[in-house]
Amino acid sequence: RLDARSVLHSALSRADSGEDRRALMHATLREGWDSMAWESLDEWFDAARAQADLPEIGIIGFCKTMPEELRKKLGYKPGHAFWWHQLTDFLKEKEAWTIAEAAYRKALELDPKAAYPWDGLGTLLQDHLGRPVEAEAAYRKAIELDPKLAHPWHGLGIVLEDHLGRPAEAEVAYRKAIELDPKSAYPWNSLGTALAAHLGRPTEAEAAFRRAIELDPKFASPWNGLGNVLEDHLGRPAEAEAAYRKAIKLDPKSAHPWLGLGNVFADLP
């Protein structure tokens, strides 16, 4: 007899790409509660108060402060790992990072062999809690549990490159993510950045950025990265200008391509 975790794992294994799997996981977490339950939790939740109280009362105590009717709506199951993983989705939306960490750790206490919560914890520790060494450990645990899951390889690459100063190891991780999820533009973009900014291989970086663009032409970041490598390393300012303008068109609120475009103009004779 299949349990919910087995059914979800089967569905995730059939998704076409890593991004599809992450979208499916997010949708599954979100749809676990109906809209009325989600709205009731949203109305009750006070992030500042909850985060102030957490060190004293813990994550179980936090849930016990919910009105009983709200816990019923949410199907409160403190002994079920998936319920706690569900809760992290809401808490991250509310930017309640420390409580989200506690919920992830509760899920992992109950089901330490689940790779997705380890991956989510790694992203949380890296992006929002400023603890890259712990993030590396969480990503490596996710990889150990499910070596075919691409996202933790990509996350591991980012933490190694951006936070721990180990770009050669980051390249290995990015290439593994690409091997596992060749349809995703994101690891190609990250690989391009590592090759250009840290590994001194701008020609390969250009190829990586162009592959990311081929996979997702509406993704602004590789257009900006392409502009950087063309302007800063390959001496092709006209092409760099075109790439920056494309990045600006796709994401006009990002400062980076505007800055790059300004650098192109500043360097003109």
Tab-separated table of C-alpha atoms in Angstrom:
chain	number	residue	atom	x	y	z
A	1	ARG	CA	0.000	0.000	0.000
A	2	LEU	CA	1.430	3.346	-1.054
A	3	ASP	CA	1.561	6.198	1.456
A	4	ALA	CA	1.371	9.900	0.570
A	5	ARG	CA	5.157	10.225	0.472
A	6	SER	CA	5.451	7.327	-1.991
A	7	VAL	CA	2.747	8.757	-4.268
A	8	LEU	CA	4.387	12.188	-4.228
A	9	HIS	CA	7.820	10.701	-4.913
A	10	SER	CA	6.373	8.761	-7.863
A	11	ALA	CA	4.818	11.926	-9.310
A	12	LEU	CA	8.031	13.906	-8.821
A	13	SER	CA	10.074	11.218	-10.564
A	14	ARG	CA	7.872	11.558	-13.649
A	15	ALA	CA	8.179	15.346	-13.950
A	16	ASP	CA	10.038	16.515	-17.047
A	17	SER	CA	12.568	18.780	-15.340
A	18	GLY	CA	13.878	19.917	-12.002
A	19	GLU	CA	11.888	23.137	-12.210
A	20	ASP	CA	8.750	21.104	-12.909
A	21	ARG	CA	9.488	18.984	-9.845
A	22	ARG	CA	9.938	22.027	-7.635
A	23	ALA	CA	6.710	23.542	-8.962
A	24	LEU	CA	4.904	20.275	-8.286
A	25	MET	CA	6.275	20.126	-4.753
A	26	HIS	CA	5.238	23.740	-4.106
A	27	ALA	CA	1.756	23.106	-5.502
A	28	THR	CA	1.405	19.949	-3.414
A	29	LEU	CA	2.402	21.781	-0.245
A	30	ARG	CA	0.084	24.678	-1.029
A	31	GLU	CA	-2.889	22.541	-2.024
A	32	GLY	CA	-2.619	20.449	1.131
A	33	TRP	CA	-4.732	23.131	2.784
A	34	ASP	CA	-7.806	24.629	1.188
A	35	SER	CA	-7.925	28.369	0.542
A	36	MET	CA	-10.013	29.049	3.626
A	37	ALA	CA	-7.491	27.305	5.891
A	38	TRP	CA	-4.623	29.236	4.298
A	39	GLU	CA	-6.505	32.536	4.709
A	40	SER	CA	-7.375	31.752	8.337
A	41	LEU	CA	-3.728	31.032	9.107
A	42	ASP	CA	-2.735	34.247	7.329
A	43	GLU	CA	-5.189	36.294	9.404
A	44	TRP	CA	-3.994	34.779	12.700
A	45	PHE	CA	-0.252	34.777	12.058
A	46	ASP	CA	1.880	37.531	13.590
A	47	ALA	CA	5.458	37.004	12.395
A	48	ALA	CA	7.138	39.388	14.853
A	49	ARG	CA	5.388	37.909	17.876
A	50	ALA	CA	5.907	34.318	16.734
A	51	GLN	CA	9.635	34.769	16.099
A	52	ALA	CA	10.082	36.507	19.457
A	53	ASP	CA	8.307	33.659	21.273
A	54	LEU	CA	9.973	30.786	19.381
A	55	PRO	CA	13.158	30.413	21.492
A	56	GLU	CA	11.067	29.935	24.623
A	57	ILE	CA	8.175	27.834	23.380
A	58	GLY	CA	9.627	25.973	20.350
A	59	ILE	CA	7.835	24.987	17.167
A	60	ILE	CA	5.345	22.696	18.908
A	61	GLY	CA	4.515	25.475	21.343
A	62	PHE	CA	4.039	27.846	18.432
A	63	CYS	CA	1.435	25.527	16.937
A	64	LYS	CA	-0.278	25.113	20.290
A	65	THR	CA	-0.835	28.877	20.410
A	66	MET	CA	-3.076	28.528	17.350
A	67	PRO	CA	-6.801	28.531	18.114
A	68	GLU	CA	-8.142	24.986	18.181
A	69	GLU	CA	-10.466	25.697	15.269
A	70	LEU	CA	-7.527	26.839	13.141
A	71	ARG	CA	-5.570	23.681	13.934
A	72	LYS	CA	-8.567	21.651	12.827
A	73	LYS	CA	-8.759	23.557	9.533
A	74	LEU	CA	-5.065	22.905	8.962
A	75	GLY	CA	-5.383	19.218	9.808
A	76	TYR	CA	-2.701	19.633	12.473
A	77	LYS	CA	-0.641	16.430	12.617
A	78	PRO	CA	2.420	17.034	14.784
A	79	GLY	CA	3.642	13.480	14.233
A	80	HIS	CA	3.609	13.726	10.416
A	81	ALA	CA	6.671	15.086	8.645
A	82	PHE	CA	4.725	16.221	5.586
A	83	TRP	CA	2.509	18.511	7.689
A	84	TRP	CA	5.577	20.366	8.941
A	85	HIS	CA	6.947	20.586	5.401
A	86	GLN	CA	3.609	22.095	4.374
A	87	LEU	CA	3.952	24.683	7.100
A	88	THR	CA	7.365	25.792	5.781
A	89	ASP	CA	5.750	26.933	2.539
A	90	PHE	CA	3.495	29.366	4.396
A	91	LEU	CA	6.272	30.540	6.710
A	92	LYS	CA	8.651	31.252	3.825
A	93	GLU	CA	5.945	33.245	2.065
A	94	LYS	CA	5.691	35.344	5.242
A	95	GLU	CA	9.495	35.655	5.487
A	96	ALA	CA	9.388	34.064	8.935
A	97	TRP	CA	12.764	32.469	8.359
A	98	THR	CA	13.623	31.262	11.867
A	99	ILE	CA	10.237	29.599	12.309
A	100	ALA	CA	10.538	28.028	8.848
A	101	GLU	CA	13.880	26.570	9.906
A	102	ALA	CA	12.287	25.092	13.028
A	103	ALA	CA	9.497	23.571	10.915
A	104	TYR	CA	12.001	22.049	8.469
A	105	ARG	CA	13.978	20.575	11.344
A	106	LYS	CA	10.811	19.105	12.849
A	107	ALA	CA	9.940	17.518	9.500
A	108	LEU	CA	13.445	16.054	9.306
A	109	GLU	CA	13.323	14.809	12.879
A	110	LEU	CA	10.237	12.824	11.895
A	111	ASP	CA	11.483	11.725	8.454
A	112	PRO	CA	15.271	12.172	8.210
A	113	LYS	CA	15.427	10.242	4.922
A	114	ALA	CA	13.326	12.765	2.964
A	115	ALA	CA	15.589	14.654	0.551
A	116	TYR	CA	13.287	17.592	-0.285
A	117	PRO	CA	13.188	19.113	3.219
A	118	TRP	CA	16.987	18.907	3.419
A	119	ASP	CA	17.160	20.754	0.096
A	120	GLY	CA	14.678	23.370	1.296
A	121	LEU	CA	16.591	23.803	4.541
A	122	GLY	CA	19.811	24.326	2.582
A	123	THR	CA	18.221	27.084	0.514
A	124	LEU	CA	16.794	28.738	3.625
A	125	LEU	CA	20.135	28.660	5.462
A	126	GLN	CA	21.969	30.014	2.420
A	127	ASP	CA	19.578	32.669	1.141
A	128	HIS	CA	17.975	33.993	4.317
A	129	LEU	CA	19.852	32.979	7.456
A	130	GLY	CA	23.459	33.596	6.426
A	131	ARG	CA	24.778	30.194	7.478
A	132	PRO	CA	26.562	28.803	4.412
A	133	VAL	CA	28.501	26.039	6.174
A	134	GLU	CA	25.259	24.554	7.472
A	135	ALA	CA	23.664	25.093	4.063
A	136	GLU	CA	26.444	23.066	2.447
A	137	ALA	CA	25.842	20.237	4.921
A	138	ALA	CA	22.082	20.288	4.249
A	139	TYR	CA	22.554	20.182	0.469
A	140	ARG	CA	25.038	17.328	0.791
A	141	LYS	CA	22.546	15.408	2.930
A	142	ALA	CA	19.839	15.906	0.282
A	143	ILE	CA	22.279	14.647	-2.365
A	144	GLU	CA	23.204	11.633	-0.246
A	145	LEU	CA	19.525	10.711	0.102
A	146	ASP	CA	18.591	11.353	-3.545
A	147	PRO	CA	21.657	11.727	-5.811
A	148	LYS	CA	19.428	12.204	-8.874
A	149	LEU	CA	17.783	15.351	-7.502
A	150	ALA	CA	19.290	18.266	-9.439
A	151	HIS	CA	18.368	21.247	-7.278
A	152	PRO	CA	20.596	20.500	-4.278
A	153	TRP	CA	23.560	20.102	-6.634
A	154	HIS	CA	22.800	23.579	-8.003
A	155	GLY	CA	22.301	24.996	-4.514
A	156	LEU	CA	25.547	23.407	-3.396
A	157	GLY	CA	27.337	25.053	-6.307
A	158	ILE	CA	25.978	28.472	-5.358
A	159	VAL	CA	26.983	28.171	-1.717
A	160	LEU	CA	30.464	26.935	-2.671
A	161	GLU	CA	30.998	29.713	-5.215
A	162	ASP	CA	29.304	32.695	-3.594
A	163	HIS	CA	29.887	32.067	0.097
A	164	LEU	CA	32.701	29.588	0.679
A	165	GLY	CA	35.236	30.609	-1.983
A	166	ARG	CA	35.495	27.196	-3.646
A	167	PRO	CA	34.670	27.862	-7.329
A	168	ALA	CA	36.340	24.716	-8.712
A	169	GLU	CA	34.091	22.559	-6.533
A	170	ALA	CA	31.156	24.756	-7.520
A	171	GLU	CA	31.831	24.009	-11.194
A	172	VAL	CA	31.650	20.279	-10.486
A	173	ALA	CA	28.335	20.741	-8.680
A	174	TYR	CA	26.850	22.882	-11.469
A	175	ARG	CA	27.854	20.343	-14.090
A	176	LYS	CA	26.248	17.573	-12.061
A	177	ALA	CA	23.019	19.627	-11.855
A	178	ILE	CA	23.146	20.080	-15.636
A	179	GLU	CA	23.703	16.364	-16.167
A	180	LEU	CA	20.649	15.568	-14.026
A	181	ASP	CA	18.406	18.336	-15.367
A	182	PRO	CA	19.650	19.331	-18.833
A	183	LYS	CA	16.493	21.331	-19.599
A	184	SER	CA	17.036	23.841	-16.789
A	185	ALA	CA	18.648	27.184	-17.634
A	186	TYR	CA	19.582	27.976	-14.038
A	187	PRO	CA	22.689	25.794	-13.553
A	188	TRP	CA	23.969	26.826	-16.981
A	189	ASN	CA	23.662	30.463	-15.913
A	190	SER	CA	25.453	29.785	-12.629
A	191	LEU	CA	28.166	27.844	-14.462
A	192	GLY	CA	28.694	30.792	-16.796
A	193	THR	CA	29.146	33.128	-13.836
A	194	ALA	CA	31.672	30.809	-12.165
A	195	LEU	CA	33.659	30.352	-15.364
A	196	ALA	CA	33.787	34.106	-16.076
A	197	ALA	CA	34.184	35.569	-12.602
A	198	HIS	CA	36.284	32.977	-10.786
A	199	LEU	CA	37.824	30.429	-13.138
A	200	GLY	CA	39.219	32.621	-15.917
A	201	ARG	CA	37.530	30.810	-18.800
A	202	PRO	CA	35.463	33.481	-20.579
A	203	THR	CA	34.979	31.612	-23.857
A	204	GLU	CA	33.401	28.695	-22.002
A	205	ALA	CA	31.400	31.186	-19.954
A	206	GLU	CA	29.965	32.720	-23.115
A	207	ALA	CA	28.904	29.265	-24.302
A	208	ALA	CA	27.257	28.523	-20.953
A	209	PHE	CA	25.312	31.780	-20.932
A	210	ARG	CA	24.174	31.210	-24.524
A	211	ARG	CA	22.993	27.704	-23.585
A	212	ALA	CA	21.000	29.153	-20.676
A	213	ILE	CA	19.422	31.684	-23.043
A	214	GLU	CA	18.610	28.959	-25.562
A	215	LEU	CA	16.809	27.007	-22.829
A	216	ASP	CA	14.951	30.030	-21.410
A	217	PRO	CA	15.110	33.142	-23.622
A	218	LYS	CA	12.990	35.118	-21.118
A	219	PHE	CA	15.431	34.567	-18.230
A	220	ALA	CA	17.163	37.935	-17.801
A	221	SER	CA	20.198	36.877	-15.767
A	222	PRO	CA	22.122	35.007	-18.500
A	223	TRP	CA	21.630	37.944	-20.852
A	224	ASN	CA	23.270	40.144	-18.212
A	225	GLY	CA	26.023	37.562	-17.667
A	226	LEU	CA	26.605	37.371	-21.401
A	227	GLY	CA	26.918	41.146	-21.527
A	228	ASN	CA	29.468	41.059	-18.707
A	229	VAL	CA	31.676	38.439	-20.337
A	230	LEU	CA	31.508	40.127	-23.739
A	231	GLU	CA	32.333	43.560	-22.267
A	232	ASP	CA	34.817	42.649	-19.527
A	233	HIS	CA	36.672	39.681	-21.022
A	234	LEU	CA	36.133	39.285	-24.754
A	235	GLY	CA	36.324	42.873	-26.035
A	236	ARG	CA	33.037	42.849	-27.947
A	237	PRO	CA	31.186	45.932	-26.637
A	238	ALA	CA	28.577	46.150	-29.400
A	239	GLU	CA	27.390	42.620	-28.645
A	240	ALA	CA	27.572	43.371	-24.928
A	241	GLU	CA	25.321	46.386	-25.391
A	242	ALA	CA	22.741	44.248	-27.206
A	243	ALA	CA	22.823	41.645	-24.424
A	244	TYR	CA	22.424	44.257	-21.688
A	245	ARG	CA	19.495	45.843	-23.531
A	246	LYS	CA	17.805	42.440	-23.766
A	247	ALA	CA	18.317	41.875	-20.023
A	248	ILE	CA	16.815	45.315	-19.310
A	249	LYS	CA	13.815	44.582	-21.501
A	250	LEU	CA	13.180	41.333	-19.633
A	251	ASP	CA	13.810	42.728	-16.131
A	252	PRO	CA	13.749	46.541	-16.200
A	253	LYS	CA	13.878	46.799	-12.397
A	254	SER	CA	17.251	45.056	-12.099
A	255	ALA	CA	20.170	47.436	-11.635
A	256	HIS	CA	22.872	45.087	-12.939
A	257	PRO	CA	22.282	45.343	-16.710
A	258	TRP	CA	21.801	49.113	-16.442
A	259	LEU	CA	25.195	49.318	-14.744
A	260	GLY	CA	26.733	47.093	-17.410
A	261	LEU	CA	25.253	49.222	-20.159
A	262	GLY	CA	26.669	52.321	-18.500
A	263	ASN	CA	30.099	50.695	-18.432
A	264	VAL	CA	29.860	49.999	-22.164
A	265	PHE	CA	29.134	53.678	-22.852
A	266	ALA	CA	31.887	54.810	-20.469
A	267	ASP	CA	34.440	52.702	-22.320
A	268	LEU	CA	33.530	54.044	-25.768
A	269	PRO	CA	36.171	56.329	-27.324
